[in-house]
Coordinates of C-alpha atoms in Angstrom, one line a residue:
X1 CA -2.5 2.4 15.0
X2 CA -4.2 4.5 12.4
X3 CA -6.5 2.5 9.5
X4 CA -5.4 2.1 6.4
X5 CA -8.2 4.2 4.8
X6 CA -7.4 7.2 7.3
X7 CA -3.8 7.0 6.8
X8 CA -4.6 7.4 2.8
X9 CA -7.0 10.5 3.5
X10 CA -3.9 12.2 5.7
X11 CA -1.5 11.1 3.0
X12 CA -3.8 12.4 0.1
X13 CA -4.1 15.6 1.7
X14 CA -0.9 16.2 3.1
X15 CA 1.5 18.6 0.8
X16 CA 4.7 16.4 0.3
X17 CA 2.1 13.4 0.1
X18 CA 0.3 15.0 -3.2
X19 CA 3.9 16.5 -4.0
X20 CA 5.5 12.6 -4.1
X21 CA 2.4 11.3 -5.6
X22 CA 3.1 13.9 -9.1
X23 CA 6.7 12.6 -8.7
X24 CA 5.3 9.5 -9.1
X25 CA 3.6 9.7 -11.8
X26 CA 6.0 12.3 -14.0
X27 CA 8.6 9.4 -13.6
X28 CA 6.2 6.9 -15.2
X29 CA 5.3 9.4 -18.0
X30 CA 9.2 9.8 -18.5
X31 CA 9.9 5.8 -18.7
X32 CA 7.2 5.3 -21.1
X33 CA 7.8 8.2 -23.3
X34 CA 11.5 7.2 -23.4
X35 CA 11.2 3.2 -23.1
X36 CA 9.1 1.4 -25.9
X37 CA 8.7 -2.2 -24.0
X38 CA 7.2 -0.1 -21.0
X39 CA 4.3 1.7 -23.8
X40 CA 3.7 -1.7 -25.3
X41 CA 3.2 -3.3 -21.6
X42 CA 1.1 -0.4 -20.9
X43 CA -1.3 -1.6 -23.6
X44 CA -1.7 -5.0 -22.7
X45 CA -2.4 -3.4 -19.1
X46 CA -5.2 -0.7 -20.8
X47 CA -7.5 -4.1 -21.7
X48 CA -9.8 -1.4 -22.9
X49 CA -8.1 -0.6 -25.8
X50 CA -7.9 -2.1 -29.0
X51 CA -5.9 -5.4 -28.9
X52 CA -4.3 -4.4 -32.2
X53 CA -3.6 -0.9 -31.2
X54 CA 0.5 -1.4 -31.9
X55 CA 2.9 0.5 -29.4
X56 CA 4.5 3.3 -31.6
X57 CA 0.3 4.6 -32.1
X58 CA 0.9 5.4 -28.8
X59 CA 0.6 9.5 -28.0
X60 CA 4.2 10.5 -27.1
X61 CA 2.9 14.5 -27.4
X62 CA 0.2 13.9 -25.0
X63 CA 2.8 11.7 -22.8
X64 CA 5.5 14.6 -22.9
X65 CA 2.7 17.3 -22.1
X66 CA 1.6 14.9 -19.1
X67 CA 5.0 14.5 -18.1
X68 CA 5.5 18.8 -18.1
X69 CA 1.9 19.2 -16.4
X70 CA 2.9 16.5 -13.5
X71 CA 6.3 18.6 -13.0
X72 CA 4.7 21.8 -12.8
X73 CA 1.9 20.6 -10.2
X74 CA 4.8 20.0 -8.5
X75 CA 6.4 23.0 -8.3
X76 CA 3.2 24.9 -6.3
X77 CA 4.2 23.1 -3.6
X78 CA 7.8 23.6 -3.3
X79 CA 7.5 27.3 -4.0
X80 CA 8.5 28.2 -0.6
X81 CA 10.2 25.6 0.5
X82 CA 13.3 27.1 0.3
X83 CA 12.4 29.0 3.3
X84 CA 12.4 25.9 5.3
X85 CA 15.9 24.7 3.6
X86 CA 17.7 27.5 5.2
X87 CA 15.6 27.5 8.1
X88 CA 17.4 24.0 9.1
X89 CA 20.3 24.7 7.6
X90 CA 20.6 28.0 10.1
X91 CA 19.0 25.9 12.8
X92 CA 21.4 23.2 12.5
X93 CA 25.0 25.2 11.8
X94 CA 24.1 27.0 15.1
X95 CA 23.9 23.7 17.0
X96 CA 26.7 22.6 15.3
X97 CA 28.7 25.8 16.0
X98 CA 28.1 25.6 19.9
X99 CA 28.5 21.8 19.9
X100 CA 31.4 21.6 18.1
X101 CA 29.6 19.6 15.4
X102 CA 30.9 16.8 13.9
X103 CA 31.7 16.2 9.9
X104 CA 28.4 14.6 9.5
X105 CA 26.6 17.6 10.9
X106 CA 28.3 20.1 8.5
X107 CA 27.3 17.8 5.7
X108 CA 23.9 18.1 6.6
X109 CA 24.2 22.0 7.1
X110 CA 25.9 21.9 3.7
X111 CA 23.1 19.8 1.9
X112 CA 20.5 21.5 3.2
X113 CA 21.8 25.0 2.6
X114 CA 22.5 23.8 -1.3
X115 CA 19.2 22.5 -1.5
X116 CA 17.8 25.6 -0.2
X117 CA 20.0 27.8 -2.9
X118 CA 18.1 25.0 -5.3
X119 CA 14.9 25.9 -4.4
X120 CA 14.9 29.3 -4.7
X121 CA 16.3 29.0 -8.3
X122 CA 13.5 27.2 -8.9
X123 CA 10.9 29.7 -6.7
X124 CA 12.5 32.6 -8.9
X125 CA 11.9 30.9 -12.5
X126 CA 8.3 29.6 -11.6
X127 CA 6.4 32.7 -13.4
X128 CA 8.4 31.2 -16.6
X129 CA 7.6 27.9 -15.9
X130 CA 3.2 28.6 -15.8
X131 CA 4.3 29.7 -19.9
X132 CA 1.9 33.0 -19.6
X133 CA 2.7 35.8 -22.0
X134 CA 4.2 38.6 -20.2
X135 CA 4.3 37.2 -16.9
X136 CA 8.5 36.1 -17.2
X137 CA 10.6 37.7 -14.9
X138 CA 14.0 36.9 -16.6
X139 CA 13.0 35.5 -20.0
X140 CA 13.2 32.0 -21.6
X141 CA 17.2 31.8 -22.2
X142 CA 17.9 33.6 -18.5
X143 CA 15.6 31.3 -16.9
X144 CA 17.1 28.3 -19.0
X145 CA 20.6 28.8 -17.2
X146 CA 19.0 29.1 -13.7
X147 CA 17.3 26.2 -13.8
X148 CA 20.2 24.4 -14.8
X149 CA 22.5 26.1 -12.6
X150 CA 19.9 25.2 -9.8
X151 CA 20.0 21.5 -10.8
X152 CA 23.9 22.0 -10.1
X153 CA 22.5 22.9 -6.9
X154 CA 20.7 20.2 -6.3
X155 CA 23.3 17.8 -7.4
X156 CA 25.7 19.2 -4.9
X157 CA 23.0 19.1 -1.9
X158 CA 22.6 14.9 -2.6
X159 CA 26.5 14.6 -2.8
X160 CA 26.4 16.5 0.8
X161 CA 23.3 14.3 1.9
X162 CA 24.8 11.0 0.6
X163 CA 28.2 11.8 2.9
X164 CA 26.2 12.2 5.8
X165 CA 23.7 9.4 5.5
X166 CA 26.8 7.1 4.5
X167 CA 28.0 7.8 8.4
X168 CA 24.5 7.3 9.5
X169 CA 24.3 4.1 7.9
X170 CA 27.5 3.0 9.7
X171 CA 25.3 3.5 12.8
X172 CA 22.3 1.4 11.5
X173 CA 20.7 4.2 10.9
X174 CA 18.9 6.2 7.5
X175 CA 19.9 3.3 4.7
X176 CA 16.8 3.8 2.5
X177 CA 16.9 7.7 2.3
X178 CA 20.8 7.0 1.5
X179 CA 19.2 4.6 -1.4
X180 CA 17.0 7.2 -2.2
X181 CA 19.6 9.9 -2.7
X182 CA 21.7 8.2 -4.5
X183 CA 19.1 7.3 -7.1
X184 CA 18.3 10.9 -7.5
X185 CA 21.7 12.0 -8.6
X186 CA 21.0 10.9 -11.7
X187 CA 18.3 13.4 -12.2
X188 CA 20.4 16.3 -11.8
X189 CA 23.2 14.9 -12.8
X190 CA 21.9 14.0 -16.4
X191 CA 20.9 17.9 -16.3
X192 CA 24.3 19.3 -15.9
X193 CA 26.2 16.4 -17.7
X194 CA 28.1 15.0 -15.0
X195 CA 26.0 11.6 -14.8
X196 CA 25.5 10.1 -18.7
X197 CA 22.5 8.3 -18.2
X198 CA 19.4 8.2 -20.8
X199 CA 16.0 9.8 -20.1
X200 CA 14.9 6.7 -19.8
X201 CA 17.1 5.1 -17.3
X202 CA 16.4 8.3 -15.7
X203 CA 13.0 7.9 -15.2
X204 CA 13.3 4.3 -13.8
X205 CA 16.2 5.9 -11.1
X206 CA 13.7 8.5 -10.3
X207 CA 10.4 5.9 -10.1
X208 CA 13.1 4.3 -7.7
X209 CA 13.7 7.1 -5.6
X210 CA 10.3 9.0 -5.5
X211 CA 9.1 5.4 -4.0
X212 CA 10.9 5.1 -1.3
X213 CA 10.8 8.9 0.0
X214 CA 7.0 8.0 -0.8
X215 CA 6.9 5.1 2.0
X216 CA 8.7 8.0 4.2
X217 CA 5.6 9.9 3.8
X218 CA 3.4 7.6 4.2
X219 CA 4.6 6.3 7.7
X220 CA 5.0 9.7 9.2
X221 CA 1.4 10.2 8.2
X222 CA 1.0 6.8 9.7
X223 CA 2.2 8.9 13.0
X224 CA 0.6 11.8 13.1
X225 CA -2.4 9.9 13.3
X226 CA -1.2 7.9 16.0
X227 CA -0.2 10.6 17.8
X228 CA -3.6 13.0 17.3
X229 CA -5.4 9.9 18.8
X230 CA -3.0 9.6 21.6
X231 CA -3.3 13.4 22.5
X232 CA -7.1 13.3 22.0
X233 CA -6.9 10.1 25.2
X234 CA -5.0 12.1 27.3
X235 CA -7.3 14.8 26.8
X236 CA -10.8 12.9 27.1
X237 CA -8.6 11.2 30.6
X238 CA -8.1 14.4 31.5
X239 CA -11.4 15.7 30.4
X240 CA -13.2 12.2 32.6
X241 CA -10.9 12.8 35.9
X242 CA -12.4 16.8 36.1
X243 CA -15.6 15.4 36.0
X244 CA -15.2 13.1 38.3
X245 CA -13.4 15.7 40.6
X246 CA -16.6 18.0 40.2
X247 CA -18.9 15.5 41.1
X248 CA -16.9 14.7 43.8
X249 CA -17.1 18.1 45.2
X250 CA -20.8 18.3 44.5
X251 CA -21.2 14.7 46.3
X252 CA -19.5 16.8 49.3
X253 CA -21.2 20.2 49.4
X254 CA -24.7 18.2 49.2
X255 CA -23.5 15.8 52.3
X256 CA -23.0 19.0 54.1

């Protein structure tokens, strides 16, 4: 079972790990932009500020620029993820295609090939999003309607992924990514004006979500650990019985 402190290392260097941990904190940003009580909580938090410091002195231009920064840290990491998206998606309509797949299966193939149409929106209006002067591709109003159009996208991918993990669940099976999804249709779905739901409700969805896809991250770290140290005791076995066979030999060839 891997240690606490190694499973935070592996997490803290591990690309979806660093990706969920800006997820994290761009939701907080958002909340306490958007939701007063949560800034004046903060400051009775911060015991290093001022006691008097009241909750509208606050810097909501240096919470929104956080908020930007944490979503564009993101976005290095998912820059070819779309590759991956229809990677499975392919993968998993060819299964499905022999097998005679079931409803659940083409939901999956649908969600994953949505989220992969998502992502390279997103890929194709990242030189936008870094703001350099003369870097755009498609310009500020182009790029404006892709991103949007991928949020549609993404929206459609979760409806997909919430049909299939709602047949899973039947089974006992995938009930806190279903949780998760759900949560994040809000996101989206705020975007494209099919969910009304304020930026600050919003941001406590998406704190919701980002959490429990984080704990998914986490264990599977937790995992890879366990199984590195289980391949590296097979290995030193392995490793221990040809040295012993060696010896053996040797033991023999001196005896005769």
């Amino acid at each position: 079972m891997a240690s606490t402190f190694e499973q935070f290392v592996k997490f803290g260097t591990d690309a979806s790990g660093l990706e969920r941990t800006f997820r994290l904190l761009q939701s907080l940003t958002q909340i306490l932009i958007f939701i007063a009580p949560a800034r004046a909580l903060l400051l009775h938090l911060l015991t290093f500020l001022p006691p008097t410091l009241a909750a509208s002195e606050i810097p909501l231009p240096a919470l929104q620029t956080l908020r930007t920064r944490f979503a564009l840290g993101r976005r290095f990491f998912r820059v070819f993820r779309f590759l991956d998206a229809f990677g499975s998606a392919w993968a998993l309509s060819r299964t499905a295609g022999v097998a005679g797949g079931s409803l659940e299966m083409w939901l999956d193939v649908s969600s994953r090939s949505f989220n992969g149409m998502y992502l390279l929106l997103e890929t194709a209006t990242f030189p936008e999003a870094l703001g350099v002067d003369g870097l755009g591709v498609w310009g500020a109003e182009t790029a404006a309607v892709l991103q949007v159009e991928g949020q549609r996208l993404w929206f459609f991918a979760l409806v997909c992924a919430i049909g299939a993990g709602v047949m899973r669940v039947r089974r006992g099976e995938g009930g806190r990514r279903l949780v998760a999804d759900v949560l994040d249709l809000a996101v989206p779905g705020a975007v494209v004006g099919w969910v009304a739901a304020s930026p600050g409700t919003v941001g406590v969805l998406m704190l919701g979500s980002t959490w429990l896809t984080t704990v998914e991250v986490w264990e599977r770290c937790g995992r890879d650990i366990g199984e590195r140290r289980e391949k590296e005791r097979v290995v030193g076995d392995l490793q221990r019985r040809v040295r012993e066979l060696e010896e053996q030999d040797l033991g023999r060839e001196k005896g005769e």
